[in-house]
Coordinates of C-alpha atoms in Angstrom, one line a residue:
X1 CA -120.1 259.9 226.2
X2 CA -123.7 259.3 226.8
X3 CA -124.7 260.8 223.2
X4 CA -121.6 258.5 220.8
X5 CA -123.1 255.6 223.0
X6 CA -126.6 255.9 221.9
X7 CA -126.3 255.0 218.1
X8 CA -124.5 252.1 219.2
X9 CA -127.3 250.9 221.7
X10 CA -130.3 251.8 218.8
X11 CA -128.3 249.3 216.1
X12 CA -128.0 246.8 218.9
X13 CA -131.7 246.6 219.3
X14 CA -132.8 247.3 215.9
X15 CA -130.7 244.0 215.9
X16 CA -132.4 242.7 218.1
X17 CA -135.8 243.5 216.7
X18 CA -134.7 241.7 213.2
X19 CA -133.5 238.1 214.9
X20 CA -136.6 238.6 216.5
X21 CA -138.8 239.3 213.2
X22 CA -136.7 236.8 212.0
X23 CA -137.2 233.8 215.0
X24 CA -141.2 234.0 214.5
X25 CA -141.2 233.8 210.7
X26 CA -139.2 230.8 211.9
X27 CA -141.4 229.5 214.4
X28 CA -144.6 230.1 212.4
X29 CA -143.6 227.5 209.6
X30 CA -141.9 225.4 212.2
X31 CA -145.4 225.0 213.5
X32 CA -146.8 224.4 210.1
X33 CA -144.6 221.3 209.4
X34 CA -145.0 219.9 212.4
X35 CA -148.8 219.8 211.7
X36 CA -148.4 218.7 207.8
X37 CA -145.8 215.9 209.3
X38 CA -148.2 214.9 212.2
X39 CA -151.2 214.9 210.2
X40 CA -149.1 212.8 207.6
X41 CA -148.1 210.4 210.0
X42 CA -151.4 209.2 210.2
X43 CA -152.4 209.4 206.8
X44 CA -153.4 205.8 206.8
X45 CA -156.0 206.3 209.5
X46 CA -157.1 209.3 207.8
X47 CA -158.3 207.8 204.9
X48 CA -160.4 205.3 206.6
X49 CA -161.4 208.2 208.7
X50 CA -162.4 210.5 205.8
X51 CA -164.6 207.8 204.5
X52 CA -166.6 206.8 207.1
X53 CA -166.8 210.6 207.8
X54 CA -168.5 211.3 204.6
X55 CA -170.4 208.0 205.0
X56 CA -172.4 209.0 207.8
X57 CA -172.4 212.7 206.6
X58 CA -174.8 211.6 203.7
X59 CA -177.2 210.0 206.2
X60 CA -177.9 213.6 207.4
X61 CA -175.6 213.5 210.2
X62 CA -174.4 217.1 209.4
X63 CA -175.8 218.6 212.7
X64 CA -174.6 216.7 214.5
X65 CA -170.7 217.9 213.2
X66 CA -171.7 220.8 213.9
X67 CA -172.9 221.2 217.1
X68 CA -169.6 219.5 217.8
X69 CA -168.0 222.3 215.8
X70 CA -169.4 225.0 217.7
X71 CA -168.7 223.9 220.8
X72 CA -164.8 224.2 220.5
X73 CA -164.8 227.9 220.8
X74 CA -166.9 227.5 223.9
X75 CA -164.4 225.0 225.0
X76 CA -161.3 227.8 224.5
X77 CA -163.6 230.8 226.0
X78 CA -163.8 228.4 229.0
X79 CA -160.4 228.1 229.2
X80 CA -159.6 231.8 228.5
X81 CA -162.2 232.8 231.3
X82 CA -160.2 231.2 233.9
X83 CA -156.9 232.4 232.4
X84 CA -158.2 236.0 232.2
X85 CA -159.2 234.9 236.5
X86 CA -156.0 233.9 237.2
X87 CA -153.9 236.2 235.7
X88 CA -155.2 239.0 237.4
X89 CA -152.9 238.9 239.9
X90 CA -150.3 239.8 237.4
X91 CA -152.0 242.5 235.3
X92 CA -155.7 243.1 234.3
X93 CA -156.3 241.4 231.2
X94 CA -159.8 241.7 228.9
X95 CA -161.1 238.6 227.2
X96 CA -160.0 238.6 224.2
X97 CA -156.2 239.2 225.5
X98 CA -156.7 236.1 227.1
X99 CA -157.8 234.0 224.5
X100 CA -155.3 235.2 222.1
X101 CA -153.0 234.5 225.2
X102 CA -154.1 230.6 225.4
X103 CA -153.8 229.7 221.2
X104 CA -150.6 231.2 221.3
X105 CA -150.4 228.9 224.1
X106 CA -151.5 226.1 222.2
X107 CA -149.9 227.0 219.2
X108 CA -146.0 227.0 221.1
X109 CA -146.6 223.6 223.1
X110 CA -146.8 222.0 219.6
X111 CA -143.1 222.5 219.5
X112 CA -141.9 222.8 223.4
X113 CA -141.0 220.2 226.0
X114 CA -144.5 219.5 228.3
X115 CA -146.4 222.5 229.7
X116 CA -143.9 224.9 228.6
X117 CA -145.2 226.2 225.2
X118 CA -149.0 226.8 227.0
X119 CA -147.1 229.0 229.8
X120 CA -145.0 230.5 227.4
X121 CA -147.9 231.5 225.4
X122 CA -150.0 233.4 228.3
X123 CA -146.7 234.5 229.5
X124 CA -146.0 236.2 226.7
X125 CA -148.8 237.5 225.8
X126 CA -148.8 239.7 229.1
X127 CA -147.6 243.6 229.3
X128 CA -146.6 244.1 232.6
X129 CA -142.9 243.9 233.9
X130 CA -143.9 241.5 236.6
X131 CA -145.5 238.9 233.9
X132 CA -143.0 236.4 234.9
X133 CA -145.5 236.1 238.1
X134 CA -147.8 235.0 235.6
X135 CA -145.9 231.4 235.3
X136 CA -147.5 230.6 238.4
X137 CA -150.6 231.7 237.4
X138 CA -150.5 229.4 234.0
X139 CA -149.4 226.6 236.4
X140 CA -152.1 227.0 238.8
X141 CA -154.6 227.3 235.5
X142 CA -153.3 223.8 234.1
X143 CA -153.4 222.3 238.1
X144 CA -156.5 223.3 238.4
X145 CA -157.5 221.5 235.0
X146 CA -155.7 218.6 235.7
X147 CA -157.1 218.3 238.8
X148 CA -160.7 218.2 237.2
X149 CA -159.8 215.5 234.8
X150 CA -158.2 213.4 237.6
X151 CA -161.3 213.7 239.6
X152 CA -163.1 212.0 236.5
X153 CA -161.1 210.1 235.4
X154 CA -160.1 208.2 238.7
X155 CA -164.3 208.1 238.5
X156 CA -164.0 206.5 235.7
X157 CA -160.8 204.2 236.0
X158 CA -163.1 202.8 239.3
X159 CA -165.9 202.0 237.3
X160 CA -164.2 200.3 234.5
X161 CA -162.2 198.2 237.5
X162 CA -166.1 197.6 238.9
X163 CA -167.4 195.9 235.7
X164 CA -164.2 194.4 234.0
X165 CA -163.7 191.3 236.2
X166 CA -160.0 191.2 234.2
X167 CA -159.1 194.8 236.1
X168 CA -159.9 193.6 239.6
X169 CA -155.9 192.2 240.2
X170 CA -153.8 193.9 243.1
X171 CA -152.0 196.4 240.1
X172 CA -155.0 197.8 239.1
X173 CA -156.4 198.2 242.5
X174 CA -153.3 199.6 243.5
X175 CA -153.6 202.4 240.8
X176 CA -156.9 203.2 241.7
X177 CA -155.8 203.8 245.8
X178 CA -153.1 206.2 244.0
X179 CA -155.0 208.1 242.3
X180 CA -157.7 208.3 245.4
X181 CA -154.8 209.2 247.6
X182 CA -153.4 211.5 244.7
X183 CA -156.8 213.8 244.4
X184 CA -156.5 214.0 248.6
X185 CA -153.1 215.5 248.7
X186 CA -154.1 217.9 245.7
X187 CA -157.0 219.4 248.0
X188 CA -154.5 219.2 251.0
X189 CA -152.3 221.4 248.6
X190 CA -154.7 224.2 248.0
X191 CA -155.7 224.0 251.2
X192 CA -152.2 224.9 252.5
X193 CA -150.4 226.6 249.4
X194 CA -148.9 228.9 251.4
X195 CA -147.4 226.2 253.6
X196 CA -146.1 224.6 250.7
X197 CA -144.5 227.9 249.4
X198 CA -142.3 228.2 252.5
X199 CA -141.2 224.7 252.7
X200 CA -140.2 224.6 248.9
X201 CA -138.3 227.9 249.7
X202 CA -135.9 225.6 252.2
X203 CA -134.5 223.5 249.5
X204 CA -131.6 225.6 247.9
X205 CA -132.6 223.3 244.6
X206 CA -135.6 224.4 244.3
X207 CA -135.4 228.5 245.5
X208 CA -134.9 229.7 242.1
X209 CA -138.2 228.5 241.0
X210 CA -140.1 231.0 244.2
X211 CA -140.1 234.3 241.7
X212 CA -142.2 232.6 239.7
X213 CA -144.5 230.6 241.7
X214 CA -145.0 232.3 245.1
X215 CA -148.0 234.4 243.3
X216 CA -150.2 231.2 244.0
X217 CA -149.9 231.2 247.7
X218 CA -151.5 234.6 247.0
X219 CA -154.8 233.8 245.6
X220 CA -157.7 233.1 247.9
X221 CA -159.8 230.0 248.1
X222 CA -162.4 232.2 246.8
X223 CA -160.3 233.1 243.7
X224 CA -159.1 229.6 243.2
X225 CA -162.8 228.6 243.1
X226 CA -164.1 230.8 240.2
X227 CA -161.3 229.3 238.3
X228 CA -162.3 226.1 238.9
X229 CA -165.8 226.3 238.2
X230 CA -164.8 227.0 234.7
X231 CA -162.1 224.3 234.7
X232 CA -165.1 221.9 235.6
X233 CA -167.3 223.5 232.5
X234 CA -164.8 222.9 230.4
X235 CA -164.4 219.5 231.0
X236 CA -168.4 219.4 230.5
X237 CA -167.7 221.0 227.0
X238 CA -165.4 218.6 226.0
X239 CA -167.0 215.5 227.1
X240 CA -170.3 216.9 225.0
X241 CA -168.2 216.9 222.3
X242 CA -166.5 213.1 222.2
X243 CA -170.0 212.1 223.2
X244 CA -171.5 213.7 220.1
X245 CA -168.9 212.3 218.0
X246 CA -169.9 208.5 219.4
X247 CA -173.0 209.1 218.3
X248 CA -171.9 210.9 214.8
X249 CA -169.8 207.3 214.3
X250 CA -172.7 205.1 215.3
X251 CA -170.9 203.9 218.2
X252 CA -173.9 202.7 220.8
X253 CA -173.0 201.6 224.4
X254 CA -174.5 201.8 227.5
X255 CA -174.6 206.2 228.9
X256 CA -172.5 204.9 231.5
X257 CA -169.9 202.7 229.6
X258 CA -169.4 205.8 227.5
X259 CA -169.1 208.3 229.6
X260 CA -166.7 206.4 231.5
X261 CA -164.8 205.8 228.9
X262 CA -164.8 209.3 228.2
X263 CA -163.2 209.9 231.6
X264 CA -160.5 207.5 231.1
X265 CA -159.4 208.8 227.3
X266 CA -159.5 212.4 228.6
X267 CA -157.4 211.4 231.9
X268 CA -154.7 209.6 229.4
X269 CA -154.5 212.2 227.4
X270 CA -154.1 215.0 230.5
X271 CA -151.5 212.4 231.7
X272 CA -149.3 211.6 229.0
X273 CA -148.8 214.6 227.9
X274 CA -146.5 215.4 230.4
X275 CA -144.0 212.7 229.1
X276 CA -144.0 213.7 225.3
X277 CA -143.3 217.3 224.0
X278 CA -145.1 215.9 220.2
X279 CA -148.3 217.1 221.5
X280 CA -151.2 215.1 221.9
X281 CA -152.1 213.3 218.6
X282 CA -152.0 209.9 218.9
X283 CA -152.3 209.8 222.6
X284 CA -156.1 209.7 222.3
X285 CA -156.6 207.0 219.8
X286 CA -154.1 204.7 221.8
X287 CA -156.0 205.3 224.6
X288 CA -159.7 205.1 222.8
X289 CA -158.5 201.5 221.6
X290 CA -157.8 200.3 224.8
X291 CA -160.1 201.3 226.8
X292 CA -163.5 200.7 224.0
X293 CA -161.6 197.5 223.5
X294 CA -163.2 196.0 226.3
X295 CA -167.0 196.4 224.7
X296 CA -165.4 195.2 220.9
X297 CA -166.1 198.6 219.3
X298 CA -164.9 198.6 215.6
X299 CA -161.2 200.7 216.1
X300 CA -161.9 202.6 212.5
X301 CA -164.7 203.7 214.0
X302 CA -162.7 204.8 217.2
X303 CA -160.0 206.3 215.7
X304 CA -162.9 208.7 213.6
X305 CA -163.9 210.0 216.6
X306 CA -161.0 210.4 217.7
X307 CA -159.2 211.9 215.2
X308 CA -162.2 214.4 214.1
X309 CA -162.2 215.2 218.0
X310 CA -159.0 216.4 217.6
X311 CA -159.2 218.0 214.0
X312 CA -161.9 220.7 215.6
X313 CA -160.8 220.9 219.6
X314 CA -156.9 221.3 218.5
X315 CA -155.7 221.8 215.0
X316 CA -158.0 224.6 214.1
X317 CA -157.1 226.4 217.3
X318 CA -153.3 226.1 216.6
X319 CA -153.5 227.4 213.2
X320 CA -155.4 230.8 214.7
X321 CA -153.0 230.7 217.7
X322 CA -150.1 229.9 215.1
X323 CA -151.0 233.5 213.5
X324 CA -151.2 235.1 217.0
X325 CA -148.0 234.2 218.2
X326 CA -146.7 237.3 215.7
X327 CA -148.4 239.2 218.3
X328 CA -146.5 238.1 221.2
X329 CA -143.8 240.8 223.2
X330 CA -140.4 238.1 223.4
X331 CA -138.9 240.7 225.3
X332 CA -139.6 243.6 227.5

């Protein structure tokens, strides 16, 4: 019985192995017009963009560009440190696993709903039969980073409420005690993760969810910090890089106008995200408009940095983690 059984399990997964085949040739040139279609979406922008671009590259701006350039792998190795960290727990990982694990990441929330492509894409990329654990880990990795640009940005939103007399109204006030009170229960969270594990675990709606999240309540504070050291230098990365690109653009305010405002695009741009599965483009140069609008910065020259910002932080790293995803284990 066992022996006529066995050709028929073989064509059932050689099946299997061809939809699969099949599903990532699918997904890779999913990705690809998404991109072409995003990128075309703002291909009025992007002309303006271009040109000033190559405007201030003839002035000799060029190292400038590319200091900004080389930072985005430093960005994505900070982000892959405290992946590799985290995911530890789960199975031991080298470097380069974990970066390959983050683009693929990348690459998949381009076409899932909120944080569930970047989970997907560690997930994934994992060997171990427990590497469902490791949805708790990518949760805790994005918390962690969220955290950071909360921190900032509620830094920020308080100095931009400071200096713009039109901000100081109850709303914005209001928003500013939220996010105060919102960074006190996040440290109150950590603090008591364990805690928090067992009451979630009470609610019938929300035990299904405890296979894949109780590996937090394991991690020490220790553990948690190491991670979030490199969540903080990676927000440092990043904020080198819009900086750089205000000064590629020409765009002179005040150190602290601009770094504030760095804050607050960031902290949109963490935000929002959580409400649109289309990614992030467009996000930033809403957000950019608004908040520069308050110191009448030319919005071509806004949406250049911008746009160029996310050019070498996030398209180039979804077309390497678009190749990578091939490389991901769909099932065990």
């Amino acid at each position: 019985m066992t022996q006529s059984n066995s050709p028929s399990w073989f064509s059932r997964l050689s099946s299997l192995k061809k939809i699969t085949w099949v599903f990532k040739w699918l997904l890779f040139f999913g990705m690809l017009l998404y991109l072409y279609v995003s990128v075309k979406a703002k291909g009025q922008s992007l002309g303006e963009v271009y040109r000033l671009l190559l405007f201030h590259l003839q002035q000799g701006h060029w190292g400038i560009l590319g200091l900004a350039l080389f930072l985005t792998p430093i960005n994505w190795a900070c982000e892959s440190r405290k992946w590799q960290l985290l995911a530890q727990k789960i199975e031991k990982i080298s470097f380069g696993q974990a970066f390959q694990g983050v683009l693929s990441g990348l690459a998949l929330g381009f076409l899932m709903p909120n944080n569930v492509g970047d989970a997907a894409g560690r997930v994934l990329s994992l060997h171990s039969d427990q590497r469902l654990s490791g949805v708790g880990a990518a949760l805790l990795s994005n918390g962690l980073q969220f955290f950071v640009s909360l921190f900032f940005g509620t830094l920020g939103w308080g100095f931009w409420v400071y200096h713009q007399p039109t901000l100081q109204q109850w709303p914005q006030l209001l928003l500013l005690l939220a996010l105060v009170m919102t960074l006190v229960f996040g440290v109150v969270l950590v603090a008591k993760r364990g805690e928090a594990e067992q009451f979630l675990v009470r609610f019938r709606l929300f035990r299904w969810v405890d296979p894949y999240v109780k590996v937090i309540a394991e991690y020490t504070l220790s553990e948690i910090g190491r991670a979030f050291r490199w969540a903080i230098l990676r927000y440092g990365v990043f904020t080198l890089q819009f900086a750089l690109l205000l000064w590629l653009f020409e765009i002179n305010l005040p150190f602290d106008v601009a770094i504030a405002g760095i804050f607050l695009v960031f902290f949109a741009k963490t935000l929002i995200p959580a409400l649109n599965f289309l990614g992030d483009l467009g996000i930033r140069e809403a957000s950019s408009l608004y908040v520069f609008s308050f110191y009448d910065v030319e919005p071509t020259r806004i949406l250049a940095v911008t746009l160029t910002l996310w050019c070498i932080n996030i398209l180039l790293p979804v077309l390497i983690g678009t190749i990578w995803t091939f490389k991901l284990k769909w099932w065990n």
